[in-house]
Amino acid sequence: MSQPQPGHEPIRLIVLFGGQSAEHDVSCTSAAHVLAAVDPDRYVIEAIGVTRSGEMVRAEKAQALLEAGQRPDPSGELAPLVPEGPRIELSAEVMPVAAPASAARPAGDTAAMRTVVLPLLHGPMGEDGTVQGLLELSDVAYVGAGVLGSAVAMDKAMAKTVLDAHGIAQTRWLGVPERDVADDPGAVVTRIVDSLGLPCFVKPANMGSSVGVSKASTTDEVLAALHKALRYDEMLVVEEAVVAREIELSVMGNDEVMVSVPGEIVPGADFYDYEDKYLTGSAELIIPAELPPEVAADLQSRAVEAYRALRVEGMARADFLYEDGGRGPLLNELNTIPGFTPISMYPKLWEASGLAYGDLIDRLVDLAIERHDRRSAKRTTDRS
């Protein structure tokens, strides 16, 4: 286990990666680059993996590389981490070492160090409030949104309902539960076409990285897209297709919120799909996006508004569709655990805004500690 240099206040940083969702591989790639970039002078770093079946394990191979001081250049090609090793109970790992910020921490004593968990679990069973709930019960600081913000932002249908209530502009959409498709698929297809027109996008409500997403241009394609998306979730979201620019902004903060410069994605495929995001890298990323200053400022303001409406803290990536000459910015979604791969927009946007990759991780850890300390001061009972 790597040890911080003398004179530094050490933090035990647990990087949690893998997971049971279809985005398992994305998480493993993100974790490899985070572990390569974190400052060994500030952190005692531990890697804990979640297998595809949901077992939590100590990632021995990743840990061995860290202990041997093998920290590759995060800008280079890194093999994804593999969640293999002895099985552990996460709550047992973090609860005994969660200590208040004022606690004395003898050098080299991990049991006395402040623990922060960095969840890099994209998608369901990790980004949706489930792991966040476990960490809340364990009374440990963790990076990213809390239980409520994670759950609401993850469920696209619920997030869109909340955003509509706040008057935040979005594309036209419909929520489609699985039971409706099972009862009368033809009626569902007719409702979609009549309400949204063709083409349209069909998505699982609880998934990310464009997994399970289809663009449908005919009624037959709509039906096929519904069945494809139902492999991933029992609630679906169908959205109108628009001719728009894809603009993303990185957001960070708790009470005080910072927003990056906007960036634009020009997809290499018909739309910005999984392969474009993580495999081929054929999408063109324009950072900063070529926008008038007043439009960039408006996007930043809307990103903060959505961030607060969904009760997000820590971090998120705000994705917009910008109709140039039309309705203007339309919020697509907030992603509360965005990718941290070399071609991921979240760290690239912060880098363009003056915050380097390693410094970004430090800032997120500090925000996790600040929120944990603030929330710990609130009572959960009337007893004195």
PDB file of N, CA, C and O in Angstrom, residues 183-248:
ATOM      1  N   ASP A 183     -49.081  -5.106 -22.555  1.00  0.00           N
ATOM      2  CA  ASP A 183     -50.536  -5.130 -22.728  1.00  0.00           C
ATOM      3  C   ASP A 183     -50.958  -4.861 -24.170  1.00  0.00           C
ATOM      4  O   ASP A 183     -51.820  -5.554 -24.720  1.00  0.00           O
ATOM      5  N   ASP A 184     -50.351  -3.842 -24.781  1.00  0.00           N
ATOM      6  CA  ASP A 184     -50.771  -3.465 -26.138  1.00  0.00           C
ATOM      7  C   ASP A 184     -49.640  -2.724 -26.836  1.00  0.00           C
ATOM      8  O   ASP A 184     -49.620  -1.486 -26.894  1.00  0.00           O
ATOM      9  N   PRO A 185     -48.676  -3.461 -27.384  1.00  0.00           N
ATOM     10  CA  PRO A 185     -47.519  -2.801 -28.003  1.00  0.00           C
ATOM     11  C   PRO A 185     -47.906  -1.897 -29.170  1.00  0.00           C
ATOM     12  O   PRO A 185     -47.296  -0.844 -29.375  1.00  0.00           O
ATOM     13  N   GLY A 186     -48.917  -2.290 -29.937  1.00  0.00           N
ATOM     14  CA  GLY A 186     -49.330  -1.467 -31.064  1.00  0.00           C
ATOM     15  C   GLY A 186     -49.841  -0.116 -30.633  1.00  0.00           C
ATOM     16  O   GLY A 186     -49.541   0.915 -31.261  1.00  0.00           O
ATOM     17  N   ALA A 187     -50.613  -0.096 -29.531  1.00  0.00           N
ATOM     18  CA  ALA A 187     -51.135   1.172 -29.027  1.00  0.00           C
ATOM     19  C   ALA A 187     -50.000   2.064 -28.529  1.00  0.00           C
ATOM     20  O   ALA A 187     -50.051   3.291 -28.694  1.00  0.00           O
ATOM     21  N   VAL A 188     -48.985   1.461 -27.926  1.00  0.00           N
ATOM     22  CA  VAL A 188     -47.833   2.239 -27.452  1.00  0.00           C
ATOM     23  C   VAL A 188     -47.105   2.873 -28.632  1.00  0.00           C
ATOM     24  O   VAL A 188     -46.765   4.066 -28.599  1.00  0.00           O
ATOM     25  N   VAL A 189     -46.872   2.105 -29.676  1.00  0.00           N
ATOM     26  CA  VAL A 189     -46.180   2.637 -30.852  1.00  0.00           C
ATOM     27  C   VAL A 189     -46.985   3.782 -31.462  1.00  0.00           C
ATOM     28  O   VAL A 189     -46.425   4.836 -31.831  1.00  0.00           O
ATOM     29  N   THR A 190     -48.307   3.606 -31.559  1.00  0.00           N
ATOM     30  CA  THR A 190     -49.165   4.658 -32.116  1.00  0.00           C
ATOM     31  C   THR A 190     -49.089   5.928 -31.276  1.00  0.00           C
ATOM     32  O   THR A 190     -48.998   7.047 -31.812  1.00  0.00           O
ATOM     33  N   ARG A 191     -49.119   5.764 -29.964  1.00  0.00           N
ATOM     34  CA  ARG A 191     -49.043   6.936 -29.073  1.00  0.00           C
ATOM     35  C   ARG A 191     -47.715   7.663 -29.253  1.00  0.00           C
ATOM     36  O   ARG A 191     -47.661   8.898 -29.268  1.00  0.00           O
ATOM     37  N   ILE A 192     -46.648   6.922 -29.378  1.00  0.00           N
ATOM     38  CA  ILE A 192     -45.328   7.529 -29.548  1.00  0.00           C
ATOM     39  C   ILE A 192     -45.270   8.317 -30.858  1.00  0.00           C
ATOM     40  O   ILE A 192     -44.840   9.480 -30.886  1.00  0.00           O
ATOM     41  N   VAL A 193     -45.702   7.697 -31.928  1.00  0.00           N
ATOM     42  CA  VAL A 193     -45.620   8.349 -33.237  1.00  0.00           C
ATOM     43  C   VAL A 193     -46.520   9.576 -33.286  1.00  0.00           C
ATOM     44  O   VAL A 193     -46.134  10.636 -33.802  1.00  0.00           O
ATOM     45  N   ASP A 194     -47.737   9.452 -32.726  1.00  0.00           N
ATOM     46  CA  ASP A 194     -48.660  10.587 -32.736  1.00  0.00           C
ATOM     47  C   ASP A 194     -48.151  11.751 -31.888  1.00  0.00           C
ATOM     48  O   ASP A 194     -48.367  12.923 -32.221  1.00  0.00           O
ATOM     49  N   SER A 195     -47.480  11.436 -30.776  1.00  0.00           N
ATOM     50  CA  SER A 195     -47.037  12.482 -29.842  1.00  0.00           C
ATOM     51  C   SER A 195     -45.702  13.093 -30.231  1.00  0.00           C
ATOM     52  O   SER A 195     -45.492  14.304 -30.081  1.00  0.00           O
ATOM     53  N   LEU A 196     -44.780  12.255 -30.709  1.00  0.00           N
ATOM     54  CA  LEU A 196     -43.404  12.713 -30.911  1.00  0.00           C
ATOM     55  C   LEU A 196     -42.966  12.722 -32.364  1.00  0.00           C
ATOM     56  O   LEU A 196     -41.973  13.373 -32.703  1.00  0.00           O
ATOM     57  N   GLY A 197     -43.679  11.995 -33.210  1.00  0.00           N
ATOM     58  CA  GLY A 197     -43.269  11.899 -34.598  1.00  0.00           C
ATOM     59  C   GLY A 197     -42.096  10.948 -34.783  1.00  0.00           C
ATOM     60  O   GLY A 197     -41.606  10.328 -33.838  1.00  0.00           O
ATOM     61  N   LEU A 198     -41.644  10.857 -36.032  1.00  0.00           N
ATOM     62  CA  LEU A 198     -40.496  10.022 -36.371  1.00  0.00           C
ATOM     63  C   LEU A 198     -39.464  10.886 -37.094  1.00  0.00           C
ATOM     64  O   LEU A 198     -39.832  11.800 -37.843  1.00  0.00           O
ATOM     65  N   PRO A 199     -38.182  10.600 -36.888  1.00  0.00           N
ATOM     66  CA  PRO A 199     -37.628   9.574 -35.994  1.00  0.00           C
ATOM     67  C   PRO A 199     -37.723   9.979 -34.521  1.00  0.00           C
ATOM     68  O   PRO A 199     -38.028  11.129 -34.199  1.00  0.00           O
ATOM     69  N   CYS A 200     -37.440   9.000 -33.639  1.00  0.00           N
ATOM     70  CA  CYS A 200     -37.408   9.269 -32.207  1.00  0.00           C
ATOM     71  C   CYS A 200     -36.337   8.387 -31.576  1.00  0.00           C
ATOM     72  O   CYS A 200     -35.822   7.473 -32.214  1.00  0.00           O
ATOM     73  N   PHE A 201     -36.019   8.702 -30.331  1.00  0.00           N
ATOM     74  CA  PHE A 201     -35.027   7.915 -29.594  1.00  0.00           C
ATOM     75  C   PHE A 201     -35.718   7.157 -28.470  1.00  0.00           C
ATOM     76  O   PHE A 201     -36.528   7.728 -27.733  1.00  0.00           O
ATOM     77  N   VAL A 202     -35.395   5.882 -28.352  1.00  0.00           N
ATOM     78  CA  VAL A 202     -35.941   5.030 -27.299  1.00  0.00           C
ATOM     79  C   VAL A 202     -34.807   4.632 -26.365  1.00  0.00           C
ATOM     80  O   VAL A 202     -33.768   4.146 -26.826  1.00  0.00           O
ATOM     81  N   LYS A 203     -35.011   4.848 -25.047  1.00  0.00           N
ATOM     82  CA  LYS A 203     -33.945   4.625 -24.074  1.00  0.00           C
ATOM     83  C   LYS A 203     -34.465   3.883 -22.846  1.00  0.00           C
ATOM     84  O   LYS A 203     -35.600   4.113 -22.424  1.00  0.00           O
ATOM     85  N   PRO A 204     -33.630   3.041 -22.228  1.00  0.00           N
ATOM     86  CA  PRO A 204     -33.963   2.584 -20.879  1.00  0.00           C
ATOM     87  C   PRO A 204     -33.910   3.778 -19.928  1.00  0.00           C
ATOM     88  O   PRO A 204     -33.029   4.629 -20.067  1.00  0.00           O
ATOM     89  N   ALA A 205     -34.839   3.863 -18.998  1.00  0.00           N
ATOM     90  CA  ALA A 205     -34.833   5.009 -18.085  1.00  0.00           C
ATOM     91  C   ALA A 205     -33.621   4.996 -17.181  1.00  0.00           C
ATOM     92  O   ALA A 205     -33.080   6.048 -16.839  1.00  0.00           O
ATOM     93  N   ASN A 206     -33.163   3.815 -16.775  1.00  0.00           N
ATOM     94  CA  ASN A 206     -32.046   3.701 -15.831  1.00  0.00           C
ATOM     95  C   ASN A 206     -30.854   3.031 -16.494  1.00  0.00           C
ATOM     96  O   ASN A 206     -30.591   1.848 -16.295  1.00  0.00           O
ATOM     97  N   MET A 207     -30.132   3.785 -17.286  1.00  0.00           N
ATOM     98  CA  MET A 207     -28.934   3.276 -17.938  1.00  0.00           C
ATOM     99  C   MET A 207     -28.168   4.484 -18.432  1.00  0.00           C
ATOM    100  O   MET A 207     -28.708   5.587 -18.521  1.00  0.00           O
ATOM    101  N   GLY A 208     -26.905   4.297 -18.727  1.00  0.00           N
ATOM    102  CA  GLY A 208     -26.088   5.379 -19.230  1.00  0.00           C
ATOM    103  C   GLY A 208     -25.192   4.903 -20.342  1.00  0.00           C
ATOM    104  O   GLY A 208     -25.274   3.757 -20.792  1.00  0.00           O
ATOM    105  N   SER A 209     -24.314   5.797 -20.796  1.00  0.00           N
ATOM    106  CA  SER A 209     -23.348   5.494 -21.857  1.00  0.00           C
ATOM    107  C   SER A 209     -24.023   5.027 -23.135  1.00  0.00           C
ATOM    108  O   SER A 209     -23.429   4.292 -23.923  1.00  0.00           O
ATOM    109  N   SER A 210     -25.278   5.421 -23.331  1.00  0.00           N
ATOM    110  CA  SER A 210     -26.055   5.083 -24.530  1.00  0.00           C
ATOM    111  C   SER A 210     -26.309   3.588 -24.664  1.00  0.00           C
ATOM    112  O   SER A 210     -26.674   3.113 -25.746  1.00  0.00           O
ATOM    113  N   VAL A 211     -26.149   2.832 -23.591  1.00  0.00           N
ATOM    114  CA  VAL A 211     -26.454   1.403 -23.616  1.00  0.00           C
ATOM    115  C   VAL A 211     -27.961   1.219 -23.761  1.00  0.00           C
ATOM    116  O   VAL A 211     -28.754   1.814 -23.035  1.00  0.00           O
ATOM    117  N   GLY A 212     -28.369   0.401 -24.719  1.00  0.00           N
ATOM    118  CA  GLY A 212     -29.782   0.121 -24.931  1.00  0.00           C
ATOM    119  C   GLY A 212     -30.536   1.199 -25.673  1.00  0.00           C
ATOM    120  O   GLY A 212     -31.763   1.112 -25.813  1.00  0.00           O
ATOM    121  N   VAL A 213     -29.850   2.218 -26.176  1.00  0.00           N
ATOM    122  CA  VAL A 213     -30.499   3.340 -26.860  1.00  0.00           C
ATOM    123  C   VAL A 213     -30.577   3.059 -28.357  1.00  0.00           C
ATOM    124  O   VAL A 213     -29.618   2.585 -28.966  1.00  0.00           O
ATOM    125  N   SER A 214     -31.732   3.374 -28.949  1.00  0.00           N
ATOM    126  CA  SER A 214     -31.912   3.195 -30.390  1.00  0.00           C
ATOM    127  C   SER A 214     -32.564   4.432 -30.986  1.00  0.00           C
ATOM    128  O   SER A 214     -33.394   5.076 -30.346  1.00  0.00           O
ATOM    129  N   LYS A 215     -32.204   4.724 -32.218  1.00  0.00           N
ATOM    130  CA  LYS A 215     -32.904   5.722 -33.009  1.00  0.00           C
ATOM    131  C   LYS A 215     -33.849   4.981 -33.949  1.00  0.00           C
ATOM    132  O   LYS A 215     -33.418   4.115 -34.718  1.00  0.00           O
ATOM    133  N   ALA A 216     -35.125   5.295 -33.864  1.00  0.00           N
ATOM    134  CA  ALA A 216     -36.136   4.583 -34.642  1.00  0.00           C
ATOM    135  C   ALA A 216     -36.765   5.518 -35.657  1.00  0.00           C
ATOM    136  O   ALA A 216     -37.212   6.619 -35.313  1.00  0.00           O
ATOM    137  N   SER A 217     -36.823   5.075 -36.916  1.00  0.00           N
ATOM    138  CA  SER A 217     -37.350   5.913 -37.992  1.00  0.00           C
ATOM    139  C   SER A 217     -38.640   5.374 -38.602  1.00  0.00           C
ATOM    140  O   SER A 217     -39.267   6.050 -39.420  1.00  0.00           O
ATOM    141  N   THR A 218     -39.048   4.168 -38.223  1.00  0.00           N
ATOM    142  CA  THR A 218     -40.301   3.582 -38.702  1.00  0.00           C
ATOM    143  C   THR A 218     -41.033   2.975 -37.515  1.00  0.00           C
ATOM    144  O   THR A 218     -40.455   2.778 -36.434  1.00  0.00           O
ATOM    145  N   THR A 219     -42.313   2.655 -37.712  1.00  0.00           N
ATOM    146  CA  THR A 219     -43.071   2.041 -36.616  1.00  0.00           C
ATOM    147  C   THR A 219     -42.478   0.696 -36.224  1.00  0.00           C
ATOM    148  O   THR A 219     -42.456   0.348 -35.032  1.00  0.00           O
ATOM    149  N   ASP A 220     -42.000  -0.071 -37.187  1.00  0.00           N
ATOM    150  CA  ASP A 220     -41.371  -1.361 -36.869  1.00  0.00           C
ATOM    151  C   ASP A 220     -40.104  -1.150 -36.038  1.00  0.00           C
ATOM    152  O   ASP A 220     -39.822  -1.918 -35.104  1.00  0.00           O
ATOM    153  N   GLU A 221     -39.343  -0.123 -36.388  1.00  0.00           N
ATOM    154  CA  GLU A 221     -38.121   0.159 -35.630  1.00  0.00           C
ATOM    155  C   GLU A 221     -38.444   0.634 -34.215  1.00  0.00           C
ATOM    156  O   GLU A 221     -37.709   0.337 -33.271  1.00  0.00           O
ATOM    157  N   VAL A 222     -39.544   1.374 -34.060  1.00  0.00           N
ATOM    158  CA  VAL A 222     -39.951   1.792 -32.717  1.00  0.00           C
ATOM    159  C   VAL A 222     -40.245   0.563 -31.860  1.00  0.00           C
ATOM    160  O   VAL A 222     -39.795   0.462 -30.708  1.00  0.00           O
ATOM    161  N   LEU A 223     -41.004  -0.381 -32.403  1.00  0.00           N
ATOM    162  CA  LEU A 223     -41.340  -1.589 -31.645  1.00  0.00           C
ATOM    163  C   LEU A 223     -40.083  -2.378 -31.294  1.00  0.00           C
ATOM    164  O   LEU A 223     -39.924  -2.833 -30.150  1.00  0.00           O
ATOM    165  N   ALA A 224     -39.171  -2.521 -32.251  1.00  0.00           N
ATOM    166  CA  ALA A 224     -37.921  -3.241 -31.978  1.00  0.00           C
ATOM    167  C   ALA A 224     -37.088  -2.511 -30.933  1.00  0.00           C
ATOM    168  O   ALA A 224     -36.475  -3.137 -30.054  1.00  0.00           O
ATOM    169  N   ALA A 225     -37.080  -1.180 -30.998  1.00  0.00           N
ATOM    170  CA  ALA A 225     -36.311  -0.390 -30.032  1.00  0.00           C
ATOM    171  C   ALA A 225     -36.887  -0.517 -28.626  1.00  0.00           C
ATOM    172  O   ALA A 225     -36.142  -0.561 -27.637  1.00  0.00           O
ATOM    173  N   LEU A 226     -38.210  -0.575 -28.518  1.00  0.00           N
ATOM    174  CA  LEU A 226     -38.842  -0.758 -27.205  1.00  0.00           C
ATOM    175  C   LEU A 226     -38.393  -2.074 -26.585  1.00  0.00           C
ATOM    176  O   LEU A 226     -38.022  -2.138 -25.403  1.00  0.00           O
ATOM    177  N   HIS A 227     -38.434  -3.138 -27.376  1.00  0.00           N
ATOM    178  CA  HIS A 227     -38.044  -4.448 -26.846  1.00  0.00           C
ATOM    179  C   HIS A 227     -36.553  -4.492 -26.507  1.00  0.00           C
ATOM    180  O   HIS A 227     -36.147  -5.126 -25.515  1.00  0.00           O
ATOM    181  N   LYS A 228     -35.735  -3.813 -27.304  1.00  0.00           N
ATOM    182  CA  LYS A 228     -34.304  -3.761 -26.995  1.00  0.00           C
ATOM    183  C   LYS A 228     -34.072  -3.054 -25.670  1.00  0.00           C
ATOM    184  O   LYS A 228     -33.325  -3.539 -24.801  1.00  0.00           O
ATOM    185  N   ALA A 229     -34.706  -1.903 -25.475  1.00  0.00           N
ATOM    186  CA  ALA A 229     -34.507  -1.133 -24.245  1.00  0.00           C
ATOM    187  C   ALA A 229     -35.053  -1.865 -23.029  1.00  0.00           C
ATOM    188  O   ALA A 229     -34.514  -1.726 -21.922  1.00  0.00           O
ATOM    189  N   LEU A 230     -36.113  -2.660 -23.218  1.00  0.00           N
ATOM    190  CA  LEU A 230     -36.701  -3.395 -22.094  1.00  0.00           C
ATOM    191  C   LEU A 230     -35.783  -4.501 -21.577  1.00  0.00           C
ATOM    192  O   LEU A 230     -36.012  -5.045 -20.492  1.00  0.00           O
ATOM    193  N   ARG A 231     -34.735  -4.811 -22.307  1.00  0.00           N
ATOM    194  CA  ARG A 231     -33.757  -5.765 -21.780  1.00  0.00           C
ATOM    195  C   ARG A 231     -32.976  -5.173 -20.617  1.00  0.00           C
ATOM    196  O   ARG A 231     -32.380  -5.897 -19.822  1.00  0.00           O
ATOM    197  N   TYR A 232     -32.996  -3.846 -20.504  1.00  0.00           N
ATOM    198  CA  TYR A 232     -32.194  -3.167 -19.496  1.00  0.00           C
ATOM    199  C   TYR A 232     -33.011  -2.539 -18.377  1.00  0.00           C
ATOM    200  O   TYR A 232     -32.479  -2.274 -17.302  1.00  0.00           O
ATOM    201  N   ASP A 233     -34.290  -2.276 -18.605  1.00  0.00           N
ATOM    202  CA  ASP A 233     -35.078  -1.590 -17.584  1.00  0.00           C
ATOM    203  C   ASP A 233     -36.561  -1.830 -17.825  1.00  0.00           C
ATOM    204  O   ASP A 233     -36.975  -2.158 -18.948  1.00  0.00           O
ATOM    205  N   GLU A 234     -37.364  -1.665 -16.771  1.00  0.00           N
ATOM    206  CA  GLU A 234     -38.809  -1.829 -16.894  1.00  0.00           C
ATOM    207  C   GLU A 234     -39.526  -0.505 -17.160  1.00  0.00           C
ATOM    208  O   GLU A 234     -40.737  -0.487 -17.352  1.00  0.00           O
ATOM    209  N   MET A 235     -38.790   0.600 -17.151  1.00  0.00           N
ATOM    210  CA  MET A 235     -39.326   1.910 -17.511  1.00  0.00           C
ATOM    211  C   MET A 235     -38.483   2.476 -18.645  1.00  0.00           C
ATOM    212  O   MET A 235     -37.248   2.448 -18.576  1.00  0.00           O
ATOM    213  N   LEU A 236     -39.159   2.968 -19.678  1.00  0.00           N
ATOM    214  CA  LEU A 236     -38.467   3.508 -20.837  1.00  0.00           C
ATOM    215  C   LEU A 236     -38.791   4.984 -21.003  1.00  0.00           C
ATOM    216  O   LEU A 236     -39.822   5.467 -20.530  1.00  0.00           O
ATOM    217  N   VAL A 237     -37.899   5.681 -21.686  1.00  0.00           N
ATOM    218  CA  VAL A 237     -38.119   7.070 -22.071  1.00  0.00           C
ATOM    219  C   VAL A 237     -37.980   7.149 -23.583  1.00  0.00           C
ATOM    220  O   VAL A 237     -37.015   6.627 -24.159  1.00  0.00           O
ATOM    221  N   VAL A 238     -38.957   7.793 -24.214  1.00  0.00           N
ATOM    222  CA  VAL A 238     -38.913   8.017 -25.664  1.00  0.00           C
ATOM    223  C   VAL A 238     -38.879   9.523 -25.879  1.00  0.00           C
ATOM    224  O   VAL A 238     -39.692  10.262 -25.311  1.00  0.00           O
ATOM    225  N   GLU A 239     -37.938   9.967 -26.711  1.00  0.00           N
ATOM    226  CA  GLU A 239     -37.735  11.397 -26.936  1.00  0.00           C
ATOM    227  C   GLU A 239     -37.835  11.729 -28.417  1.00  0.00           C
ATOM    228  O   GLU A 239     -37.456  10.911 -29.274  1.00  0.00           O
ATOM    229  N   GLU A 240     -38.327  12.915 -28.698  1.00  0.00           N
ATOM    230  CA  GLU A 240     -38.335  13.375 -30.084  1.00  0.00           C
ATOM    231  C   GLU A 240     -36.899  13.528 -30.583  1.00  0.00           C
ATOM    232  O   GLU A 240     -35.976  13.833 -29.827  1.00  0.00           O
ATOM    233  N   ALA A 241     -36.697  13.289 -31.855  1.00  0.00           N
ATOM    234  CA  ALA A 241     -35.397  13.560 -32.481  1.00  0.00           C
ATOM    235  C   ALA A 241     -35.366  15.017 -32.914  1.00  0.00           C
ATOM    236  O   ALA A 241     -36.348  15.532 -33.460  1.00  0.00           O
ATOM    237  N   VAL A 242     -34.271  15.674 -32.626  1.00  0.00           N
ATOM    238  CA  VAL A 242     -34.128  17.084 -32.994  1.00  0.00           C
ATOM    239  C   VAL A 242     -32.828  17.278 -33.761  1.00  0.00           C
ATOM    240  O   VAL A 242     -31.877  16.501 -33.610  1.00  0.00           O
ATOM    241  N   VAL A 243     -32.815  18.280 -34.599  1.00  0.00           N
ATOM    242  CA  VAL A 243     -31.577  18.682 -35.269  1.00  0.00           C
ATOM    243  C   VAL A 243     -30.930  19.713 -34.369  1.00  0.00           C
ATOM    244  O   VAL A 243     -31.389  20.857 -34.259  1.00  0.00           O
ATOM    245  N   ALA A 244     -29.876  19.283 -33.672  1.00  0.00           N
ATOM    246  CA  ALA A 244     -29.299  20.148 -32.643  1.00  0.00           C
ATOM    247  C   ALA A 244     -27.840  19.790 -32.430  1.00  0.00           C
ATOM    248  O   ALA A 244     -27.393  18.683 -32.759  1.00  0.00           O
ATOM    249  N   ARG A 245     -27.115  20.732 -31.877  1.00  0.00           N
ATOM    250  CA  ARG A 245     -25.726  20.504 -31.483  1.00  0.00           C
ATOM    251  C   ARG A 245     -25.692  19.893 -30.081  1.00  0.00           C
ATOM    252  O   ARG A 245     -26.514  20.245 -29.229  1.00  0.00           O
ATOM    253  N   GLU A 246     -24.774  18.977 -29.858  1.00  0.00           N
ATOM    254  CA  GLU A 246     -24.647  18.329 -28.551  1.00  0.00           C
ATOM    255  C   GLU A 246     -23.601  19.080 -27.728  1.00  0.00           C
ATOM    256  O   GLU A 246     -22.416  19.061 -28.055  1.00  0.00           O
ATOM    257  N   ILE A 247     -24.065  19.730 -26.674  1.00  0.00           N
ATOM    258  CA  ILE A 247     -23.206  20.569 -25.836  1.00  0.00           C
ATOM    259  C   ILE A 247     -23.188  19.987 -24.417  1.00  0.00           C
ATOM    260  O   ILE A 247     -24.237  19.661 -23.862  1.00  0.00           O
ATOM    261  N   GLU A 248     -22.005  19.870 -23.848  1.00  0.00           N
ATOM    262  CA  GLU A 248     -21.873  19.335 -22.497  1.00  0.00           C
ATOM    263  C   GLU A 248     -21.081  20.298 -21.619  1.00  0.00           C
ATOM    264  O   GLU A 248     -20.184  21.005 -22.099  1.00  0.00           O
TER     265      GLU A 248
END
